[in-house]
Short mmCIF file of C-alpha atoms and ligand atoms in Angstrom, two decimals:
data_model
loop_
_atom_site.label_atom_id
_atom_site.label_comp_id
_atom_site.label_asym_id
_atom_site.label_seq_id
_atom_site.Cartn_x
_atom_site.Cartn_y
_atom_site.Cartn_z
CA MET A 1 118.75 110.28 80.65
CA THR A 2 117.43 106.72 81.08
CA ALA A 3 117.00 104.99 84.43
CA LYS A 4 117.41 101.48 85.45
CA ARG A 5 113.92 99.82 85.62
CA ILE A 6 113.19 98.22 89.05
CA ILE A 7 110.17 96.91 90.87
CA ILE A 8 109.60 95.74 94.44
CA VAL A 9 106.41 94.39 95.78
CA HIS A 10 105.08 93.12 99.21
CA GLY A 11 102.33 90.81 100.16
CA GLY A 12 102.14 92.11 103.76
CA ALA A 13 104.05 91.95 107.06
CA TRP A 14 102.63 89.61 109.71
CA ASN A 15 103.26 86.34 111.36
CA ILE A 16 102.97 84.30 108.10
CA PRO A 17 102.71 80.63 109.10
CA ASN A 18 105.05 78.09 107.73
CA SER A 19 102.21 76.52 105.67
CA LEU A 20 101.71 79.68 103.64
CA ILE A 21 105.33 80.58 103.00
CA ASP A 22 105.71 78.84 99.55
CA LEU A 23 102.43 80.32 98.34
CA HIS A 24 103.44 83.83 99.38
CA LYS A 25 106.92 83.54 97.90
CA ALA A 26 105.56 82.29 94.50
CA ALA A 27 102.89 85.03 94.57
CA VAL A 28 105.18 87.89 95.21
CA ALA A 29 107.66 86.59 92.68
CA GLU A 30 105.01 86.36 90.03
CA SER A 31 103.70 89.95 90.86
CA ALA A 32 107.33 91.33 90.50
CA SER A 33 107.71 89.60 87.13
CA ILE A 34 104.42 90.83 85.81
CA GLY A 35 105.35 94.39 86.86
CA MET A 36 108.88 94.06 85.21
CA LYS A 37 107.39 92.73 82.10
CA MET A 38 105.24 95.70 81.78
CA LEU A 39 108.24 98.10 82.38
CA THR A 40 110.45 96.15 79.85
CA ASN A 41 107.55 96.32 77.20
CA GLY A 42 107.69 100.13 77.47
CA GLY A 43 105.09 100.52 80.16
CA SER A 44 105.34 103.22 82.82
CA SER A 45 105.83 102.78 86.44
CA ILE A 46 102.14 103.53 86.85
CA ASP A 47 101.42 100.49 84.60
CA ALA A 48 103.86 98.26 86.37
CA VAL A 49 102.49 99.04 89.83
CA GLU A 50 98.91 98.57 88.88
CA SER A 51 99.56 95.29 87.12
CA ALA A 52 101.77 93.88 89.91
CA VAL A 53 99.07 94.82 92.60
CA ARG A 54 96.30 93.25 90.39
CA SER A 55 98.02 90.02 90.35
CA MET A 56 98.16 89.97 94.20
CA GLU A 57 94.64 91.13 94.42
CA ASP A 58 93.65 87.88 92.51
CA LYS A 59 95.14 85.59 95.25
CA VAL A 60 92.87 84.46 98.00
CA PHE A 61 95.56 84.20 100.47
CA PHE A 62 96.30 87.85 100.52
CA ASN A 63 94.22 90.50 102.31
CA ALA A 64 93.39 92.48 99.08
CA GLY A 65 91.00 92.11 96.27
CA LYS A 66 89.55 88.46 96.35
CA GLY A 67 91.13 87.37 99.50
CA ALA A 68 90.19 90.55 101.60
CA ALA A 69 89.28 90.22 105.31
CA ARG A 70 85.64 90.73 106.10
CA ASN A 71 84.25 93.45 108.29
CA SER A 72 82.16 92.80 111.47
CA GLU A 73 79.12 92.28 109.29
CA GLY A 74 80.79 89.69 107.11
CA GLU A 75 81.23 92.08 104.16
CA LEU A 76 84.19 92.98 102.02
CA GLU A 77 85.17 96.80 101.94
CA LEU A 78 88.23 97.49 100.02
CA ASP A 79 90.70 100.26 100.11
CA ALA A 80 93.46 101.05 97.50
CA MET A 81 95.73 104.03 96.39
CA ILE A 82 98.23 104.74 93.64
CA MET A 83 100.64 107.76 93.46
CA ASP A 84 102.60 109.09 90.57
CA GLY A 85 105.90 110.57 91.66
CA ALA A 86 106.35 112.55 88.54
CA THR A 87 103.16 114.78 89.13
CA LEU A 88 102.45 114.03 92.83
CA LYS A 89 99.00 113.13 91.66
CA ALA A 90 97.37 110.39 93.63
CA GLY A 91 94.09 108.40 93.45
CA GLY A 92 92.38 106.34 96.07
CA VAL A 93 89.27 104.48 96.80
CA ALA A 94 87.90 103.47 100.19
CA ALA A 95 85.24 101.05 101.55
CA VAL A 96 84.34 99.82 98.01
CA LYS A 97 82.28 96.73 97.65
CA ASN A 98 82.22 94.18 94.86
CA ILE A 99 85.24 95.74 92.88
CA PHE A 100 88.01 93.11 93.13
CA HIS A 101 90.73 95.27 91.50
CA PRO A 102 90.44 98.45 93.50
CA ILE A 103 93.91 99.49 92.44
CA THR A 104 92.60 99.87 88.95
CA LEU A 105 89.73 102.00 90.32
CA ALA A 106 92.20 104.18 92.21
CA ARG A 107 94.15 104.71 89.05
CA ARG A 108 90.99 105.81 87.36
CA VAL A 109 90.43 108.29 90.26
CA MET A 110 93.96 109.72 89.68
CA GLU A 111 93.81 110.03 85.91
CA LEU A 112 90.16 110.81 85.20
CA THR A 113 89.03 113.10 87.99
CA ASP A 114 90.44 116.04 89.92
CA HIS A 115 89.92 114.24 93.22
CA VAL A 116 92.24 112.28 95.38
CA LEU A 117 89.84 109.93 97.22
CA ILE A 118 86.31 108.57 96.55
CA VAL A 119 84.61 106.26 99.01
CA GLY A 120 81.69 103.85 99.42
CA ASP A 121 78.75 104.10 97.09
CA GLY A 122 80.33 107.07 95.33
CA ALA A 123 83.28 104.93 94.32
CA ARG A 124 80.88 102.25 93.23
CA LYS A 125 78.99 104.72 90.95
CA PHE A 126 82.26 106.10 89.61
CA ALA A 127 83.39 102.40 88.83
CA ARG A 128 80.24 101.99 86.80
CA LYS A 129 80.96 105.20 84.82
CA CYS A 130 84.50 103.81 84.06
CA GLY A 131 82.99 100.54 82.83
CA ILE A 132 84.36 98.50 85.77
CA VAL A 133 82.04 95.62 86.39
CA GLU A 134 80.84 94.83 89.87
CA GLN A 135 81.09 91.18 90.81
CA ARG A 136 80.16 88.92 93.78
CA ILE A 137 82.98 87.10 95.44
CA GLU A 138 80.93 83.90 95.39
CA ASP A 139 81.00 84.02 91.59
CA LEU A 140 84.72 84.80 91.33
CA LEU A 141 86.30 81.87 93.35
CA SER A 142 87.25 78.55 91.80
CA ARG A 143 86.35 75.53 93.93
CA ASP A 144 89.99 75.26 95.22
CA GLU A 145 90.11 78.95 96.01
CA ALA A 146 86.78 78.89 97.75
CA LYS A 147 88.11 76.07 99.95
CA LEU A 148 91.18 77.89 100.82
CA TYR A 149 89.42 81.20 101.37
CA ASP A 150 87.02 79.51 103.85
CA GLU A 151 89.83 77.79 105.58
CA LEU A 152 91.83 81.00 106.11
CA ASN A 153 88.90 83.06 107.07
CA SER A 154 87.21 80.68 109.50
CA LYS A 155 90.39 79.96 111.47
CA PRO A 156 91.48 82.12 114.50
CA ALA A 157 94.03 84.90 114.32
CA THR A 158 96.97 82.40 114.63
CA VAL A 159 96.40 81.61 111.00
CA LYS A 160 95.22 84.81 109.44
CA LYS A 161 93.22 88.00 109.62
CA LEU A 162 92.87 89.39 112.96
CA PHE A 163 95.18 92.05 111.83
CA ALA A 164 95.77 93.95 108.60
CA GLY A 165 99.27 92.72 107.89
CA ASP A 166 98.74 91.05 104.57
CA THR A 167 97.91 94.24 102.58
CA VAL A 168 99.64 94.21 99.28
CA GLY A 169 101.81 96.92 97.55
CA ALA A 170 104.34 97.78 94.93
CA VAL A 171 106.82 100.44 94.11
CA ALA A 172 108.51 100.82 90.60
CA ILE A 173 110.91 103.03 88.66
CA ASP A 174 110.70 103.16 84.91
CA VAL A 175 113.11 104.03 82.22
CA ASP A 176 112.31 107.80 82.46
CA GLY A 177 113.17 107.75 86.13
CA ASN A 178 109.42 108.07 87.21
CA ILE A 179 108.56 106.37 90.43
CA THR A 180 105.04 105.16 91.26
CA ALA A 181 103.85 103.60 94.58
CA GLY A 182 100.53 101.64 95.27
CA THR A 183 98.81 99.70 98.04
CA SER A 184 95.70 97.65 98.16
CA THR A 185 93.95 96.04 101.31
CA GLY A 186 90.79 94.64 102.81
CA GLY A 187 91.75 96.36 106.09
CA LEU A 188 91.48 94.97 109.54
CA SER A 189 89.51 91.78 109.93
CA GLY A 190 86.20 92.38 111.92
CA LYS A 191 86.49 96.26 111.41
CA LEU A 192 83.47 98.52 111.80
CA PRO A 193 81.74 99.03 108.52
CA GLY A 194 83.04 102.14 107.09
CA ARG A 195 86.35 101.98 108.69
CA VAL A 196 89.18 103.28 106.58
CA GLY A 197 92.87 102.57 107.40
CA ASP A 198 96.20 104.01 106.05
CA THR A 199 96.04 102.30 102.70
CA PRO A 200 94.07 104.83 100.48
CA LEU A 201 95.62 107.90 102.13
CA PRO A 202 98.59 109.55 100.29
CA GLY A 203 101.64 109.66 102.76
CA CYS A 204 100.13 106.96 105.01
CA GLY A 205 99.61 103.75 102.97
CA ALA A 206 101.93 104.84 100.16
CA TYR A 207 103.79 107.75 98.78
CA ALA A 208 105.94 108.75 95.71
CA ASP A 209 107.95 111.75 94.63
CA ASN A 210 110.67 111.49 92.02
CA GLN A 211 112.80 113.83 94.04
CA SER A 212 112.97 111.43 97.04
CA GLY A 213 111.56 108.00 96.16
CA GLY A 214 108.53 105.80 96.56
CA VAL A 215 107.22 103.66 99.57
CA SER A 216 104.38 101.24 100.03
CA ALA A 217 103.29 100.22 103.76
CA THR A 218 101.58 97.41 105.33
CA GLY A 219 100.43 96.80 108.87
CA TRP A 220 98.30 98.31 111.56
CA GLY A 221 96.52 101.23 109.60
CA GLU A 222 95.53 103.40 112.61
CA ALA A 223 99.10 103.62 113.74
CA ILE A 224 100.58 104.08 110.34
CA THR A 225 98.10 106.86 109.57
CA ARG A 226 98.94 108.65 112.86
CA VAL A 227 102.60 108.97 112.01
CA VAL A 228 102.10 109.43 108.11
CA LEU A 229 104.58 106.62 107.75
CA SER A 230 105.27 106.44 104.00
CA LYS A 231 105.73 110.23 103.73
CA HIS A 232 108.03 110.13 106.81
CA ALA A 233 110.28 107.69 104.95
CA CYS A 234 110.26 109.73 101.72
CA ASP A 235 111.23 112.86 103.73
CA LEU A 236 114.29 111.04 104.92
CA MET A 237 115.17 110.01 101.31
CA VAL A 238 115.03 113.47 100.08
CA LYS A 239 117.71 114.37 102.51
CA GLY A 240 119.93 111.73 100.95
CA VAL A 241 119.25 108.96 103.33
CA SER A 242 119.10 105.63 101.37
CA SER A 243 115.88 103.70 100.86
CA GLN A 244 117.04 100.97 103.12
CA GLU A 245 117.93 103.30 106.11
CA ALA A 246 114.83 105.46 105.61
CA CYS A 247 112.48 102.34 105.78
CA GLU A 248 114.33 101.15 108.82
CA ALA A 249 114.09 104.49 110.57
CA ALA A 250 110.42 104.82 109.77
CA VAL A 251 109.50 101.49 111.01
CA GLY A 252 111.50 102.30 114.18
CA MET A 253 109.69 105.54 114.60
CA LEU A 254 106.36 103.75 114.14
CA ALA A 255 107.12 101.31 117.04
CA GLN A 256 108.60 103.97 119.31
CA LYS A 257 106.03 106.64 118.93
CA VAL A 258 102.77 104.71 118.65
CA LYS A 259 103.71 101.17 119.35
CA GLY A 260 102.76 100.47 115.81
CA TRP A 261 103.74 97.36 113.74
CA GLY A 262 104.13 96.77 110.04
CA GLY A 263 106.52 97.08 107.28
CA LEU A 264 107.64 99.19 104.36
CA ILE A 265 109.30 98.57 100.81
CA GLY A 266 110.83 101.57 99.02
CA ILE A 267 112.83 102.78 96.18
CA ASP A 268 114.95 105.88 96.44
CA ALA A 269 115.52 108.29 93.62
CA LYS A 270 118.93 106.70 92.98
CA GLY A 271 117.39 103.20 92.53
CA GLY A 272 118.28 101.95 95.93
CA LEU A 273 115.97 99.31 97.51
CA GLY A 274 114.56 99.21 100.93
CA VAL A 275 112.71 96.72 103.07
CA ALA A 276 111.97 96.94 106.85
CA TYR A 277 109.41 95.42 109.12
CA ASN A 278 108.91 94.76 112.83
CA THR A 279 106.48 91.78 112.44
CA GLY A 280 107.61 88.04 112.26
CA ARG A 281 107.66 87.99 108.52
CA MET A 282 107.15 90.02 105.43
CA ALA A 283 106.49 88.67 101.99
CA ARG A 284 108.33 90.64 99.31
CA ALA A 285 110.15 90.31 96.00
CA PHE A 286 112.19 92.62 93.94
CA LEU A 287 113.31 92.57 90.32
CA THR A 288 115.73 94.93 88.31
CA GLU A 289 116.12 94.82 84.69
CA GLU A 290 119.61 93.06 84.88
CA MET A 291 118.12 90.13 86.80
CA ASN A 292 116.50 87.11 85.10
CA THR A 293 114.29 86.01 87.86
CA PRO A 294 112.84 87.88 90.90
CA LYS A 295 114.21 87.38 94.41
CA PRO A 296 111.40 86.52 96.79
CA SER A 297 111.73 86.40 100.52
CA VAL A 298 109.41 85.71 103.49
N1 LIG B 1 97.17 98.49 106.51
C1 LIG B 1 95.90 98.28 106.22
C2 LIG B 1 94.78 98.67 107.20
O1 LIG B 1 95.11 98.82 108.31
O2 LIG B 1 93.82 98.93 106.65
#
């Protein structure tokens, strides 16, 4: 049996200022298109999620990859995770430095090791083994990107980065009905070195199970982790609750139980889409194989 190919992506839930709305909309639309192209060219949902997230890790205005928030010592420490709903295998990396596509490293963990999560220096060594080249952020940014990056990171929280809301993520279902979810982040701005949030933890920052669906989370990582938010939404979906209702219920539970904030995107096993957030805005876009262009919203 063949399934309808679908991808949904997010660029974070936070109070995105008016000045950044167009950039965010264009970037999530591009990410969804890249993921769908992978799916229509015969790629798996793992390929689609990885490529969609990589495109957002390349944007300096998202808190992931090149645009990641800095820790209290001014360093970038990145977290990412990917999970395959067909096998329940997951791979994650945490507190990695100088690897600007941590979603790809997370995929290598899932596919090349028996582990679920590799952190810090170990992740760096593993990256080297996989042939993933370490880079310095200074060498990666174009002049325009460096200007925008400095502007966004030097301004107070009203513009960006006191929180972790602009984490990125994607969920996709491929022609075989396999569901994958992935998430990537720089974490909290000003975090203690070594701090790890929800993003690389299966069930917290993302979860996927073909029996229920897939979910990717964004927002305040400590709160999301304490309620295992993404698994909570999937557990509702397995009972037949739609993705939309499950995402809404999970975000409601996050606020009610731990005063958490953030957002979720999801796809249930029937291909139903879900989006919920309790922040001012959330950048997201989806694309089904029947659509010509993605539908971005902020
Ligand atoms: N949600 C991303 C983080 O808190 O690290």
